[in-house]
Coordinates of C-alpha atoms in Angstrom, one line a residue:
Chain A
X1 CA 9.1 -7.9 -22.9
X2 CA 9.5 -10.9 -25.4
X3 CA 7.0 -13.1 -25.8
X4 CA 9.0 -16.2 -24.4
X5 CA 9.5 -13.9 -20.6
X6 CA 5.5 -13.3 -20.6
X7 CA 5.1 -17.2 -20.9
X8 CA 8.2 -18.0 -18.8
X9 CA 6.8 -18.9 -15.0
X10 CA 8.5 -16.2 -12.9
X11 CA 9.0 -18.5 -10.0
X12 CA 11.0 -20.4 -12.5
X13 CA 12.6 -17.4 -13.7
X14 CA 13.9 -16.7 -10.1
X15 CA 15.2 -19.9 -9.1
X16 CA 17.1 -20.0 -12.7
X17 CA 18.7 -16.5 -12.4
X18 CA 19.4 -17.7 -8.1
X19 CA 21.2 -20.9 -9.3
X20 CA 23.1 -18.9 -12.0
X21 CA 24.2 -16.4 -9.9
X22 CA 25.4 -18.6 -7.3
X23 CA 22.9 -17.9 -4.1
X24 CA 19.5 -16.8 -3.3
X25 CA 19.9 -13.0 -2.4
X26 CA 18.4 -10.1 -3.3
X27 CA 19.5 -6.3 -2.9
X28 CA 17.3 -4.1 -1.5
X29 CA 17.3 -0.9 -2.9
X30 CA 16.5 2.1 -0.6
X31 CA 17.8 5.5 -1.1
X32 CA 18.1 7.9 1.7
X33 CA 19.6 10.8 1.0
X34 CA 21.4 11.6 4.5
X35 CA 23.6 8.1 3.7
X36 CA 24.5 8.1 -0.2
X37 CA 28.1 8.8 -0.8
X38 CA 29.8 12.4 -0.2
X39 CA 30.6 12.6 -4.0
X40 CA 26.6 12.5 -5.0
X41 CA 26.5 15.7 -2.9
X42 CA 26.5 18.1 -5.7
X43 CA 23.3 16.7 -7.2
X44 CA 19.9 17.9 -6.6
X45 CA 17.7 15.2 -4.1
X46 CA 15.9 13.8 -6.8
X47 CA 18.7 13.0 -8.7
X48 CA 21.4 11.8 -6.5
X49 CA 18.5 9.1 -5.7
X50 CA 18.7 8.4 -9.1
X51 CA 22.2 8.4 -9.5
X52 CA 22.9 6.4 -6.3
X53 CA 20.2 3.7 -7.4
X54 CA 21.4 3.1 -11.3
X55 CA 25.1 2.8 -9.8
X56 CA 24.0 0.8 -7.1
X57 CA 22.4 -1.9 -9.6
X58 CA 25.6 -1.7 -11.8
X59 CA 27.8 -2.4 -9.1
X60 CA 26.0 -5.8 -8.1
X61 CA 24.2 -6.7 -11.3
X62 CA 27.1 -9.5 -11.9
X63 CA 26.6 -11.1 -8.4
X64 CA 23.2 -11.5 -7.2
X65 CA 20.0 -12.8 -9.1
X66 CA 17.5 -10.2 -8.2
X67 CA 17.1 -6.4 -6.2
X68 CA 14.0 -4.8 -4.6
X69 CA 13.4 -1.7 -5.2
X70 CA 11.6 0.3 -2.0
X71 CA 9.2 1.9 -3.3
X72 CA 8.6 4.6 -0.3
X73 CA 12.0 5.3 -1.1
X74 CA 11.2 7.4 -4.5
X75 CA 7.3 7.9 -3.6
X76 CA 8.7 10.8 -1.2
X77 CA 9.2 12.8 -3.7
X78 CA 6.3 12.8 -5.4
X79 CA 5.4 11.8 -9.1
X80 CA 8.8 13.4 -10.0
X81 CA 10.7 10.4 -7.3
X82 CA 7.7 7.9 -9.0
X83 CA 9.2 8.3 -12.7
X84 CA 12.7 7.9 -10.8
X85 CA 11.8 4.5 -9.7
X86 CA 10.3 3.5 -12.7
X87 CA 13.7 4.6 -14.4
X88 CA 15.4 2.3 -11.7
X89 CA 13.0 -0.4 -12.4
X90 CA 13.7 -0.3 -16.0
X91 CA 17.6 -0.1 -15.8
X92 CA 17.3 -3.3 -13.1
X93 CA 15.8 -5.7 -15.5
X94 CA 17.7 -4.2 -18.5
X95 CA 20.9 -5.1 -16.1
X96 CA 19.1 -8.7 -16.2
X97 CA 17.9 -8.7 -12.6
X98 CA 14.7 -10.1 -11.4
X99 CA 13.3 -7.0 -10.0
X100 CA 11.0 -7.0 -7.5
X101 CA 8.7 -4.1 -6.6
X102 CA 8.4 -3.5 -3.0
X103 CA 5.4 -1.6 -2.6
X104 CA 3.3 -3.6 -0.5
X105 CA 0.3 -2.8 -1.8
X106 CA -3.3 -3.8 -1.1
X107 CA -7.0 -2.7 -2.1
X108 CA -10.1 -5.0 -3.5
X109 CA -11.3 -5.6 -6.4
X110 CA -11.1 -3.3 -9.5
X111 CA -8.6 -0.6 -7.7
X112 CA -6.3 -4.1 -7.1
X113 CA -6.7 -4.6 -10.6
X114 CA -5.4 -0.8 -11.3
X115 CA -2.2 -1.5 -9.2
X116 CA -1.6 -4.9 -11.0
X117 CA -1.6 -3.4 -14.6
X118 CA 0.7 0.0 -13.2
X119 CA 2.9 -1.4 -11.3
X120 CA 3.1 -5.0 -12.2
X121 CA 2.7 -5.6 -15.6
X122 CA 3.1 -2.2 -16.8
X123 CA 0.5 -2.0 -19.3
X124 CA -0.5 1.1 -19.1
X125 CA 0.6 4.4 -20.9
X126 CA 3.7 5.3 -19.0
X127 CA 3.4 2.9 -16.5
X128 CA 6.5 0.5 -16.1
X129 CA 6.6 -3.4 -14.8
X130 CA 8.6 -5.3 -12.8
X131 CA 8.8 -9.1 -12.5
X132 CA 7.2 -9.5 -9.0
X133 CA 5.5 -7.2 -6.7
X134 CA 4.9 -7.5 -2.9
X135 CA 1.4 -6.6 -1.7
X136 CA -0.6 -6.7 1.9
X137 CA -2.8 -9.3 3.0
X138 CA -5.1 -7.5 5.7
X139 CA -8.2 -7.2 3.0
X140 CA -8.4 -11.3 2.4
X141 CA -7.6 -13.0 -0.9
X142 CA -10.1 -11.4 -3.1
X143 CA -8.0 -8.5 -2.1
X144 CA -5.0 -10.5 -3.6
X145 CA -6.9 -12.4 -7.1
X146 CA -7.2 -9.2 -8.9
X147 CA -3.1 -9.3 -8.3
X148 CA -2.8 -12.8 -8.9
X149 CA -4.9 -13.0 -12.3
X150 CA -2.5 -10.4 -13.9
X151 CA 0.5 -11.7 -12.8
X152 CA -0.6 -15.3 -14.0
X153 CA -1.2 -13.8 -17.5
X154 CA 2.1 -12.0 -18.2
X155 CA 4.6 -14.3 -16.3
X156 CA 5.1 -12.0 -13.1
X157 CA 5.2 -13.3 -9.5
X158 CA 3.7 -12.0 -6.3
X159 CA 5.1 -11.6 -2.8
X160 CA 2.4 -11.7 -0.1
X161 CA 3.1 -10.4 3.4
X162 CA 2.3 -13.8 6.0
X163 CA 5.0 -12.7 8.7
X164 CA 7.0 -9.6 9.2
X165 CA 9.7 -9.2 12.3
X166 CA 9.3 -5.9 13.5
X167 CA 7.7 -6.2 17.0
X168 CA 4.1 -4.3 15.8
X169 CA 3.8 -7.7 13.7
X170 CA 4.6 -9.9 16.4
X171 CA 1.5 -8.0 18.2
X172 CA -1.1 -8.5 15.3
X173 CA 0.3 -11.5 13.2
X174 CA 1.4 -13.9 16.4
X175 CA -2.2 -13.3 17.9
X176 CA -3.8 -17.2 18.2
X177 CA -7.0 -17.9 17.0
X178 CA -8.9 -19.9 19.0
X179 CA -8.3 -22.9 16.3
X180 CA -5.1 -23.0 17.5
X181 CA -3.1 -21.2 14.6
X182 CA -1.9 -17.9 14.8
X183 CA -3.4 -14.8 12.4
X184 CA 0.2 -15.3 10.4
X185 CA -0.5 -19.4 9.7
X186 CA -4.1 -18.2 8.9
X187 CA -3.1 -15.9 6.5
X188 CA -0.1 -18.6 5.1
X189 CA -2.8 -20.8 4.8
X190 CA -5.1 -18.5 2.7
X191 CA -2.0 -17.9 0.7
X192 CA -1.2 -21.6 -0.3
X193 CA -5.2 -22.1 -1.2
X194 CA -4.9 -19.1 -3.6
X195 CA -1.6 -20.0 -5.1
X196 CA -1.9 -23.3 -5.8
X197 CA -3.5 -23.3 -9.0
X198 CA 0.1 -21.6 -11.0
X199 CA 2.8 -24.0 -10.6
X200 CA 6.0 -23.5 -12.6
X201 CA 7.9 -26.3 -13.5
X202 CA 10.0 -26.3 -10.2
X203 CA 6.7 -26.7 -8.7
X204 CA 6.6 -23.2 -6.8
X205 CA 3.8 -20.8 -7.3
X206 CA 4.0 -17.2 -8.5
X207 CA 2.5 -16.7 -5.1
X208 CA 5.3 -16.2 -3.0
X209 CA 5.3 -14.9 0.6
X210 CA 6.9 -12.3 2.4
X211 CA 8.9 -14.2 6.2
X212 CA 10.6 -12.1 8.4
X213 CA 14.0 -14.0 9.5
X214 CA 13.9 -13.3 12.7
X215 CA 11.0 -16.3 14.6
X216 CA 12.8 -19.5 13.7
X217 CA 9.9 -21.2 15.1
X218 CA 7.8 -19.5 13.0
X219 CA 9.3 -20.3 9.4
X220 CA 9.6 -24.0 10.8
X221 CA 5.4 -23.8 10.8
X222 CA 5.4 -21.3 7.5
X223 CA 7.5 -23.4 5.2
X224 CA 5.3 -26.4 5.8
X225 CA 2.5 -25.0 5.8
X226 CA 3.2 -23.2 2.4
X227 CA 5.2 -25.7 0.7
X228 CA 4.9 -24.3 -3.1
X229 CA 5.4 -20.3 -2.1
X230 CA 8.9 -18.9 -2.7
X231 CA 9.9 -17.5 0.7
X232 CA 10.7 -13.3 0.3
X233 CA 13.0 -13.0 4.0
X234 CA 13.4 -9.5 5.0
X235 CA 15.9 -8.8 7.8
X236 CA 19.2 -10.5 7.5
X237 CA 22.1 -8.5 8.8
X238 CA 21.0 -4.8 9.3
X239 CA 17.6 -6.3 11.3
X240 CA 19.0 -9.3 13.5
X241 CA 18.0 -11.9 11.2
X242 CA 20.8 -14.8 12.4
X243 CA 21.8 -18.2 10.1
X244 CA 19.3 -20.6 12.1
X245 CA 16.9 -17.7 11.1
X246 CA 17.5 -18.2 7.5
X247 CA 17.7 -21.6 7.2
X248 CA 14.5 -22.3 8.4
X249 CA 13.1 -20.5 5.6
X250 CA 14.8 -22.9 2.7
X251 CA 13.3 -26.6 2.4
X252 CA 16.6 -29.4 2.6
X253 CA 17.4 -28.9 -0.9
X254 CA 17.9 -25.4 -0.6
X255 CA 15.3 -23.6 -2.6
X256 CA 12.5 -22.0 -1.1
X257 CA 13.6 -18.6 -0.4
X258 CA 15.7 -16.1 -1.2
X259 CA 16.9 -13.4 1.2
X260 CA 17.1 -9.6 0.8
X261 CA 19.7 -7.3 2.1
X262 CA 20.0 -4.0 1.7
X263 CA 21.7 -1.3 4.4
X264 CA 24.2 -3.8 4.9
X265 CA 25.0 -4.2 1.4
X266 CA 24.3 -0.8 -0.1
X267 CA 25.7 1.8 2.2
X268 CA 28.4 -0.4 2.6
X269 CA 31.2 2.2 2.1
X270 CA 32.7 5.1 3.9
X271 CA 30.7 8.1 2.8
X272 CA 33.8 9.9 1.5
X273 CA 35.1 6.8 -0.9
X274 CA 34.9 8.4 -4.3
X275 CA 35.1 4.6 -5.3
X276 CA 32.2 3.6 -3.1
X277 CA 30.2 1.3 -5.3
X278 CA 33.9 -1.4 -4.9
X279 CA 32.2 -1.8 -1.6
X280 CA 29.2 -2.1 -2.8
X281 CA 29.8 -4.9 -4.9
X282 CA 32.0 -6.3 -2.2
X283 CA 29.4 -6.3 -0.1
X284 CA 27.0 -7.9 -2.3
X285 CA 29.4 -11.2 -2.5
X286 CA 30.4 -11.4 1.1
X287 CA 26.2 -11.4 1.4
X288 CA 26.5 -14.1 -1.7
X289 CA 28.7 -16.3 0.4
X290 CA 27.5 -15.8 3.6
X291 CA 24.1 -17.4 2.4
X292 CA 26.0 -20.0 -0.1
X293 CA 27.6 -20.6 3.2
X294 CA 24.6 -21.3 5.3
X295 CA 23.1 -23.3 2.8
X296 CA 26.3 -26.0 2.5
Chain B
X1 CA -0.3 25.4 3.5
X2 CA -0.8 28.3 6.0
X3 CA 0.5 28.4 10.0
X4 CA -3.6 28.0 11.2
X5 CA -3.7 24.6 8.5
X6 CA -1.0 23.2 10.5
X7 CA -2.4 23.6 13.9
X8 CA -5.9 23.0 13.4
X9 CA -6.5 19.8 14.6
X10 CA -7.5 17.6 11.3
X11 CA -10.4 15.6 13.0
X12 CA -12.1 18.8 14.0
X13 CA -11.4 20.5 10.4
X14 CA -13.2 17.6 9.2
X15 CA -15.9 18.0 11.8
X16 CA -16.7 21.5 11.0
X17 CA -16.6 20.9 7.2
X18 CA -19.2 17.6 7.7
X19 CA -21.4 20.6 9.9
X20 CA -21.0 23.4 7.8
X21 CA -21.7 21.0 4.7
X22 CA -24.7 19.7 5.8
X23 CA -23.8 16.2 6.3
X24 CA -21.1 13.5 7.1
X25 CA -20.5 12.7 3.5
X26 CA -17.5 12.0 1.2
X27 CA -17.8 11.4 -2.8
X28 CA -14.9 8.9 -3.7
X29 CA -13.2 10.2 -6.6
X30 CA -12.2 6.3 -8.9
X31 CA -11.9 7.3 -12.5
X32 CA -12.1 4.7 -14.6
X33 CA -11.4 4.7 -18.7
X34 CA -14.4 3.1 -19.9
X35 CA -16.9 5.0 -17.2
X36 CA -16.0 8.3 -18.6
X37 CA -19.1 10.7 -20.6
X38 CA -18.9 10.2 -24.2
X39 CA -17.7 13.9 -24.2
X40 CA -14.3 13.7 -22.6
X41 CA -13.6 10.5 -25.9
X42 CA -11.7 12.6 -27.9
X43 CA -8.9 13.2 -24.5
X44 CA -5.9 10.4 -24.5
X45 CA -6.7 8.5 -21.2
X46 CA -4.7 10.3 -18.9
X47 CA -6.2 13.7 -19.9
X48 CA -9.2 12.5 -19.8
X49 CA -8.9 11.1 -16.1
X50 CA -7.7 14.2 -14.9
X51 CA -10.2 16.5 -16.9
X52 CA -13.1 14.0 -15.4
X53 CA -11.8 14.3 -11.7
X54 CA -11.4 17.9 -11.7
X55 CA -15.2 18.3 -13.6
X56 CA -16.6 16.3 -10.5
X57 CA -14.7 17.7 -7.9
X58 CA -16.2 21.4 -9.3
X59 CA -19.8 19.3 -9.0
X60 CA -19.4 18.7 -5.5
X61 CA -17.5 21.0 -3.9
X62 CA -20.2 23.2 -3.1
X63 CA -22.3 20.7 -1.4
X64 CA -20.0 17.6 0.7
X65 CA -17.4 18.3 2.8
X66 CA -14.8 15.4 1.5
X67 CA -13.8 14.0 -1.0
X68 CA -11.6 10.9 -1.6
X69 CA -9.3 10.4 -4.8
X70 CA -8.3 6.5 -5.2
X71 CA -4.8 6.3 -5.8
X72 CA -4.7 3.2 -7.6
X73 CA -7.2 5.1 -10.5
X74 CA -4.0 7.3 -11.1
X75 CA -0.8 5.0 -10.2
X76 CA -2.4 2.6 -13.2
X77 CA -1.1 5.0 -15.7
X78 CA 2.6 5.2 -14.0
X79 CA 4.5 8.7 -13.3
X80 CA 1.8 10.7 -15.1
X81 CA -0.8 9.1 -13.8
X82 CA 0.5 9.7 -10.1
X83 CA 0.9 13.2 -11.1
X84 CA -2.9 13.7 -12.1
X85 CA -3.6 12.3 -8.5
X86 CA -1.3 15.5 -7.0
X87 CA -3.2 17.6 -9.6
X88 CA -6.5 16.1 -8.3
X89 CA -5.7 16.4 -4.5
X90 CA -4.6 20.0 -4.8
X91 CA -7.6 21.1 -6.6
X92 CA -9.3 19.5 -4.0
X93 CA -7.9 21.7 -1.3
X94 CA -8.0 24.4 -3.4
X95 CA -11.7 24.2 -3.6
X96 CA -12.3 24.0 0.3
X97 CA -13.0 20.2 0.7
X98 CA -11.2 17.3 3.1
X99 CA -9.2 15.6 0.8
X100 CA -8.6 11.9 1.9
X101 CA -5.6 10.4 0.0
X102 CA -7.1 6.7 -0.2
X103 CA -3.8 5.1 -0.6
X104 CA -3.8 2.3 1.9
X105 CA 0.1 2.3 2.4
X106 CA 1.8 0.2 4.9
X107 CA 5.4 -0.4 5.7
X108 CA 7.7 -0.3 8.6
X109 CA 10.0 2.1 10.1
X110 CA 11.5 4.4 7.4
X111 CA 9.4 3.1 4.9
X112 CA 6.3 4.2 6.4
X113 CA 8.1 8.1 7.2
X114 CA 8.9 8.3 3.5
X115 CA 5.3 7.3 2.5
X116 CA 3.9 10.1 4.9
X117 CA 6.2 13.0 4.0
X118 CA 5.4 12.4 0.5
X119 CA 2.0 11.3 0.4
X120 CA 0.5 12.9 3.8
X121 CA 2.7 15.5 4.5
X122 CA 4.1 16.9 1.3
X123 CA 7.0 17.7 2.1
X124 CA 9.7 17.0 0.3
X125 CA 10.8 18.4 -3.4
X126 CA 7.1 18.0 -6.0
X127 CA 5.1 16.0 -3.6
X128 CA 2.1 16.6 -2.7
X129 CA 0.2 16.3 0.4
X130 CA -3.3 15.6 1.6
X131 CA -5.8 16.1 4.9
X132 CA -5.8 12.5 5.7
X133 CA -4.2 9.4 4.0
X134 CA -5.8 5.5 4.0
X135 CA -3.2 2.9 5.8
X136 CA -2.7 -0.5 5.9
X137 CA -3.1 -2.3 10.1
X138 CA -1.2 -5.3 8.8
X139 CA 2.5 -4.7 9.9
X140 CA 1.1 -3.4 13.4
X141 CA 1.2 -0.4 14.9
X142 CA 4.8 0.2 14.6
X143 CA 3.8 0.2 11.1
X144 CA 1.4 3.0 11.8
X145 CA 3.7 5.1 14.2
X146 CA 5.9 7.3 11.6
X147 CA 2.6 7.9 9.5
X148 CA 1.1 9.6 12.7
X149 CA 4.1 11.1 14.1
X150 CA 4.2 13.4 10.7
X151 CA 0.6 13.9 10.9
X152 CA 0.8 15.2 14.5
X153 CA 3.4 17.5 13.3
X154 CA 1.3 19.0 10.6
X155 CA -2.2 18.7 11.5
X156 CA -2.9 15.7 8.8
X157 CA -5.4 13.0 9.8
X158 CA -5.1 8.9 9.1
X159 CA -7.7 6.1 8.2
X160 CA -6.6 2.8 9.8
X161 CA -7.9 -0.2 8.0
X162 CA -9.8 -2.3 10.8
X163 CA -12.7 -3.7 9.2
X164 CA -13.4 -4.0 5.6
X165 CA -16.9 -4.9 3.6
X166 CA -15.5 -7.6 0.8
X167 CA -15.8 -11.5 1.4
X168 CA -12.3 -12.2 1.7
X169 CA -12.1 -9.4 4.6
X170 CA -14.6 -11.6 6.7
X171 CA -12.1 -14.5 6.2
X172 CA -9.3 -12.7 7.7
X173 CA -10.6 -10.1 9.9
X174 CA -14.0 -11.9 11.0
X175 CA -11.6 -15.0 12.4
X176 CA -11.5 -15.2 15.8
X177 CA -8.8 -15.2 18.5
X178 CA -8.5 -17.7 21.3
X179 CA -9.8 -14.6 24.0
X180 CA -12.9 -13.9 22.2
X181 CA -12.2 -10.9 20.3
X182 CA -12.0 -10.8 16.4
X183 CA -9.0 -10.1 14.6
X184 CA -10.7 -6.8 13.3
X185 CA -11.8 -6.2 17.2
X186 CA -7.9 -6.8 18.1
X187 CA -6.7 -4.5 15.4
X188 CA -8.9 -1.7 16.5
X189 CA -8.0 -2.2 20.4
X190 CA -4.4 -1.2 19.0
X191 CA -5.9 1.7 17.2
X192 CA -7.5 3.2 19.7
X193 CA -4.7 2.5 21.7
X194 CA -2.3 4.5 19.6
X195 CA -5.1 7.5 18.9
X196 CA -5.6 8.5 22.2
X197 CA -2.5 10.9 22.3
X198 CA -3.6 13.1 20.2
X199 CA -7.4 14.2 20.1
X200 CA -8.9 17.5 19.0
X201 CA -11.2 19.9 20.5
X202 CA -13.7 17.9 19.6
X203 CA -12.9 15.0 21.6
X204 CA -11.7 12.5 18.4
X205 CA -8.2 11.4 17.4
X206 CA -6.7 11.9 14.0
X207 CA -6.2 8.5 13.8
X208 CA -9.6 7.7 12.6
X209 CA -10.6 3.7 11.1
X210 CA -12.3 2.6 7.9
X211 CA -15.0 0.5 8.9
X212 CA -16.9 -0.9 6.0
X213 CA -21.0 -0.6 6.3
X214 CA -22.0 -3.8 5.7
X215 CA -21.9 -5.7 8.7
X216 CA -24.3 -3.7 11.6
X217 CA -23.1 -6.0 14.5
X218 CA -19.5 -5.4 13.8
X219 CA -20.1 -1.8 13.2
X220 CA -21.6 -1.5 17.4
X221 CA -18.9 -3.2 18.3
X222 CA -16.0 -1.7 16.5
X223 CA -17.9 1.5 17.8
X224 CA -17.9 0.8 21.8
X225 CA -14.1 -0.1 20.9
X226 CA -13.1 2.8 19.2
X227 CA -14.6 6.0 21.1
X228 CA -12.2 8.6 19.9
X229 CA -11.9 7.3 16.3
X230 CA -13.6 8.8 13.3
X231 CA -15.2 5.8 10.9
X232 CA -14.0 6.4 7.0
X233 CA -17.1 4.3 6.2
X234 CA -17.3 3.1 2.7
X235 CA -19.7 0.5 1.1
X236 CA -23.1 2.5 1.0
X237 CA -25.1 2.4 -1.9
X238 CA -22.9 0.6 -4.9
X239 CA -21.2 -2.2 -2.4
X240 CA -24.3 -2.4 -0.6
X241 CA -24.6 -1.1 2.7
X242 CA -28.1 -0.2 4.2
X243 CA -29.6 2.1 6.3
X244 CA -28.8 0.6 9.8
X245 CA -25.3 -0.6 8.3
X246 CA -24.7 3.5 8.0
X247 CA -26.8 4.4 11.4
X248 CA -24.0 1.5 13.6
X249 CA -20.7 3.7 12.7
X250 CA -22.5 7.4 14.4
X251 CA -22.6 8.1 18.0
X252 CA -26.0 9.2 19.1
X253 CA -25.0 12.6 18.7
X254 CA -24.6 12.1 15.0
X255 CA -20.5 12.7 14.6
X256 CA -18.0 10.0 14.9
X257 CA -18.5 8.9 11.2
X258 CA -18.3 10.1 7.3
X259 CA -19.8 7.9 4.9
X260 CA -18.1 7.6 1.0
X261 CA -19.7 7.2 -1.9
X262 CA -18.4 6.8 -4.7
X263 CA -19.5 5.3 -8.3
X264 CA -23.3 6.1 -7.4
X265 CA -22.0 9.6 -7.1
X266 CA -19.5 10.2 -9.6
X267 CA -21.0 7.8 -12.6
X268 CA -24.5 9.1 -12.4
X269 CA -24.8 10.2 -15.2
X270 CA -26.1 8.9 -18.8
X271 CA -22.4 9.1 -20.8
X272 CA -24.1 10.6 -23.6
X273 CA -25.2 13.7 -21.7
X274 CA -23.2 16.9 -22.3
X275 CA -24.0 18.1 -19.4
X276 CA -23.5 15.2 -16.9
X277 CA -22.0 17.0 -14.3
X278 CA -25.2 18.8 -13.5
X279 CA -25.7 14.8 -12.8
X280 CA -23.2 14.4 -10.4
X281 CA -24.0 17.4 -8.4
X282 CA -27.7 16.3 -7.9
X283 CA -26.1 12.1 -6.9
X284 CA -23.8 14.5 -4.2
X285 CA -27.1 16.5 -2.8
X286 CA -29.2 13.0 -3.1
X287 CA -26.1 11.4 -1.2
X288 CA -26.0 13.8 1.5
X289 CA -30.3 14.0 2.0
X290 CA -30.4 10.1 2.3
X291 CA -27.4 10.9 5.2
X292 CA -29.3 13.4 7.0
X293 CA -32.4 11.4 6.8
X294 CA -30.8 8.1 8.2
X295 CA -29.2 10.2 11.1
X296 CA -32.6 12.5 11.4

């Protein structure tokens, strides 16, 4: 990392690369070995994954701004699937993609701190970055600053889960409080507290949040209520995430969010294509406009 | 992993290890650079994590029943690091204790299968499993679902996050819902909900709850809520908790909990001593007599 990225906000850094690359997507990248293309058959488990992933990041490298990296995914396999996603990592922001770490994690205090320097900044011996990392919200924000104080030092961002649209979340995070809000605005509101103190110059925070796309109603309340937190939206296409869904996310000038794809875009092909990453990258521009599209 | 492992129900493996052991007690294993005895300074730091962590778990292993390796402590140091943790956790087993992979993972739907066949399980090509893996409530029991599908499967045992002992936890999991309950109370409703299909011979679930020990009228509470569900309870002694903060997570019969200790255990030591694991192994039989004591 050059010294000019370390300083460089990365909620700057993602708008930048979003406006350059025409929209606000991201590719999810989640290997599973029973869907990766017949001609990857040959390879042992471990590397097809490999394989599958670098090729996957070639083929839309051009096109979108940033991809996400599942984390489960590799984990699977162990410490030998671990190094595989660090090579992934690596070979994403080499491509000059934003890459985001989706690992969701969460602890307090110093074991926090351990994640942040592994797995965000990468500071470690062996241990590889990544230019924003999502993490959980269930043990409070001191669970969060350890995150927060490395990210603000090295220029990386931070996705916090607030709202996620799988119907378990809907049970938990759209409980009301007896003040009125629900556990999910609670949390947002935690989350806009904490990140208000590292602005970049677009005036977003390297706090982001993670928004499911699938409560309209919900972002309506979310994006006012965290009006300086880049939106993370899981669940367009493959999860029922619709266009109302999505634009409820953005603020009017169209910033605010950028939404992540990823069985739709990268298992886009017919198993037996030997040219299979074509529709990948197809795949990854019809998502382009499809969001450009929403957005006009 | 042998055909009886499999089918032995992992709260009642735990039970009879806590008996046979002498006490309800788990040493926390979070190795950390600048803790480490002079003696291990000549090591490069991810040597010298792993020759630390194996060195206590020898110390212990004779006298507690658990133990519980912080993943964080490893995944700081990347790929290697991650592979000390399997290292760690197989000695573990090897040695005869209840290894409790402290991991806090949380995702949905695939995310959370690949997390358990790797990290709970074991499964797959060089990962590694454990007794019972730390997860995350936030995402909802959905969330949880796949993680205790595969440990049903394989007689493995998980720790739900419901209530933990840090400052920013009250903010979140103290608030309070609109029908009385706290958030924490409402999370472990759904827990207890979810554990009930699958109890042991001994009458609790193997999806136990981490309930930290520092707040006594949560602890009755969470207790009355959660009848079937074994208390991972950290927070005694270093973070705090007392006597009756400990005595709130048992049953009267004395089961139904196993408290963690971990850097009054495992640091006990002056770091210029050559023989500081003799050190250890006393903070292990001192942790366990204070146990007995409070539940005597």
């Amino acid at each position: 990392m050059t010294e000019s990225d370390k300083t460089h906000h990365a909620a700057d850094r993602l708008i930048e690369a979003c406006r350059s690359k025409g929209a606000p997507v991201c590719v999810g990248i989640d290997p599973v070995l029973n869907k990766l293309p017949d001609s990857l058959g040959g390879l042992e488990p471990i590397a097809a994954i490999e394989k599958f992933s670098l090729e996957v990041i070639e083929a839309v490298a051009e096109h979108v701004p940033a991809i996400k990296p599942q984390i489960a995914c590799f984990e699977r396999y162990g410490s030998e699937g671990y190094a595989v996603y660090e090579r992934v990592a690596t070979a994403g922001r080499e491509a000059g993609l934003f890459v985001i770490g989706d690992a969701k994690r969460g602890d307090i205090g110093t074991s926090s701190a351990h994640y942040a320097s592994g797995l965000l900044v990468g500071e470690e011996d062996s241990a590889v970055g990544c230019d924003a990392l999502t993490v959980n919200t269930y043990l409070g924000m001191d669970g969060i600053e350890p995150f927060f104080k490395a990210a603000a030092a090295t220029g990386k961002g931070l996705f916090a889960l607030v709202r996620t649209s799988n119907p378990g979340g809907d049970k938990l995070q759209g409980l009301r409080l007896e003040d009125g809000r629900s556990v999910a605005e609670a949390v947002a509101d935690q989350v806009a507290d904490l990140g208000c103190g590292e602005l970049g110059s677009s005036g977003y925070s390297l706090l982001g949040a993670v928004v499911g796309a699938t409560k309209p109603e919900d972002a309506v309340s979310l994006r006012q209520r965290m009006p300086q937190q880049i939106f993370l939206v899981p669940g367009f296409g493959a999860q029922g995430g619709s266009a109302d869904d999505v634009r409820a996310c953005f603020k009017p000038d169209g910033t605010g969010a950028i939404i992540t794809a990823s069985r739709s875009v990268i298992y886009a092909y017919n198993p037996a294509d030997t040219d299979w990453p074509d529709a990948v990258t197809q795949a990854a521009i019809d998502l382009k406009r499809q969001i450009a599209e929403i957005l006009s």
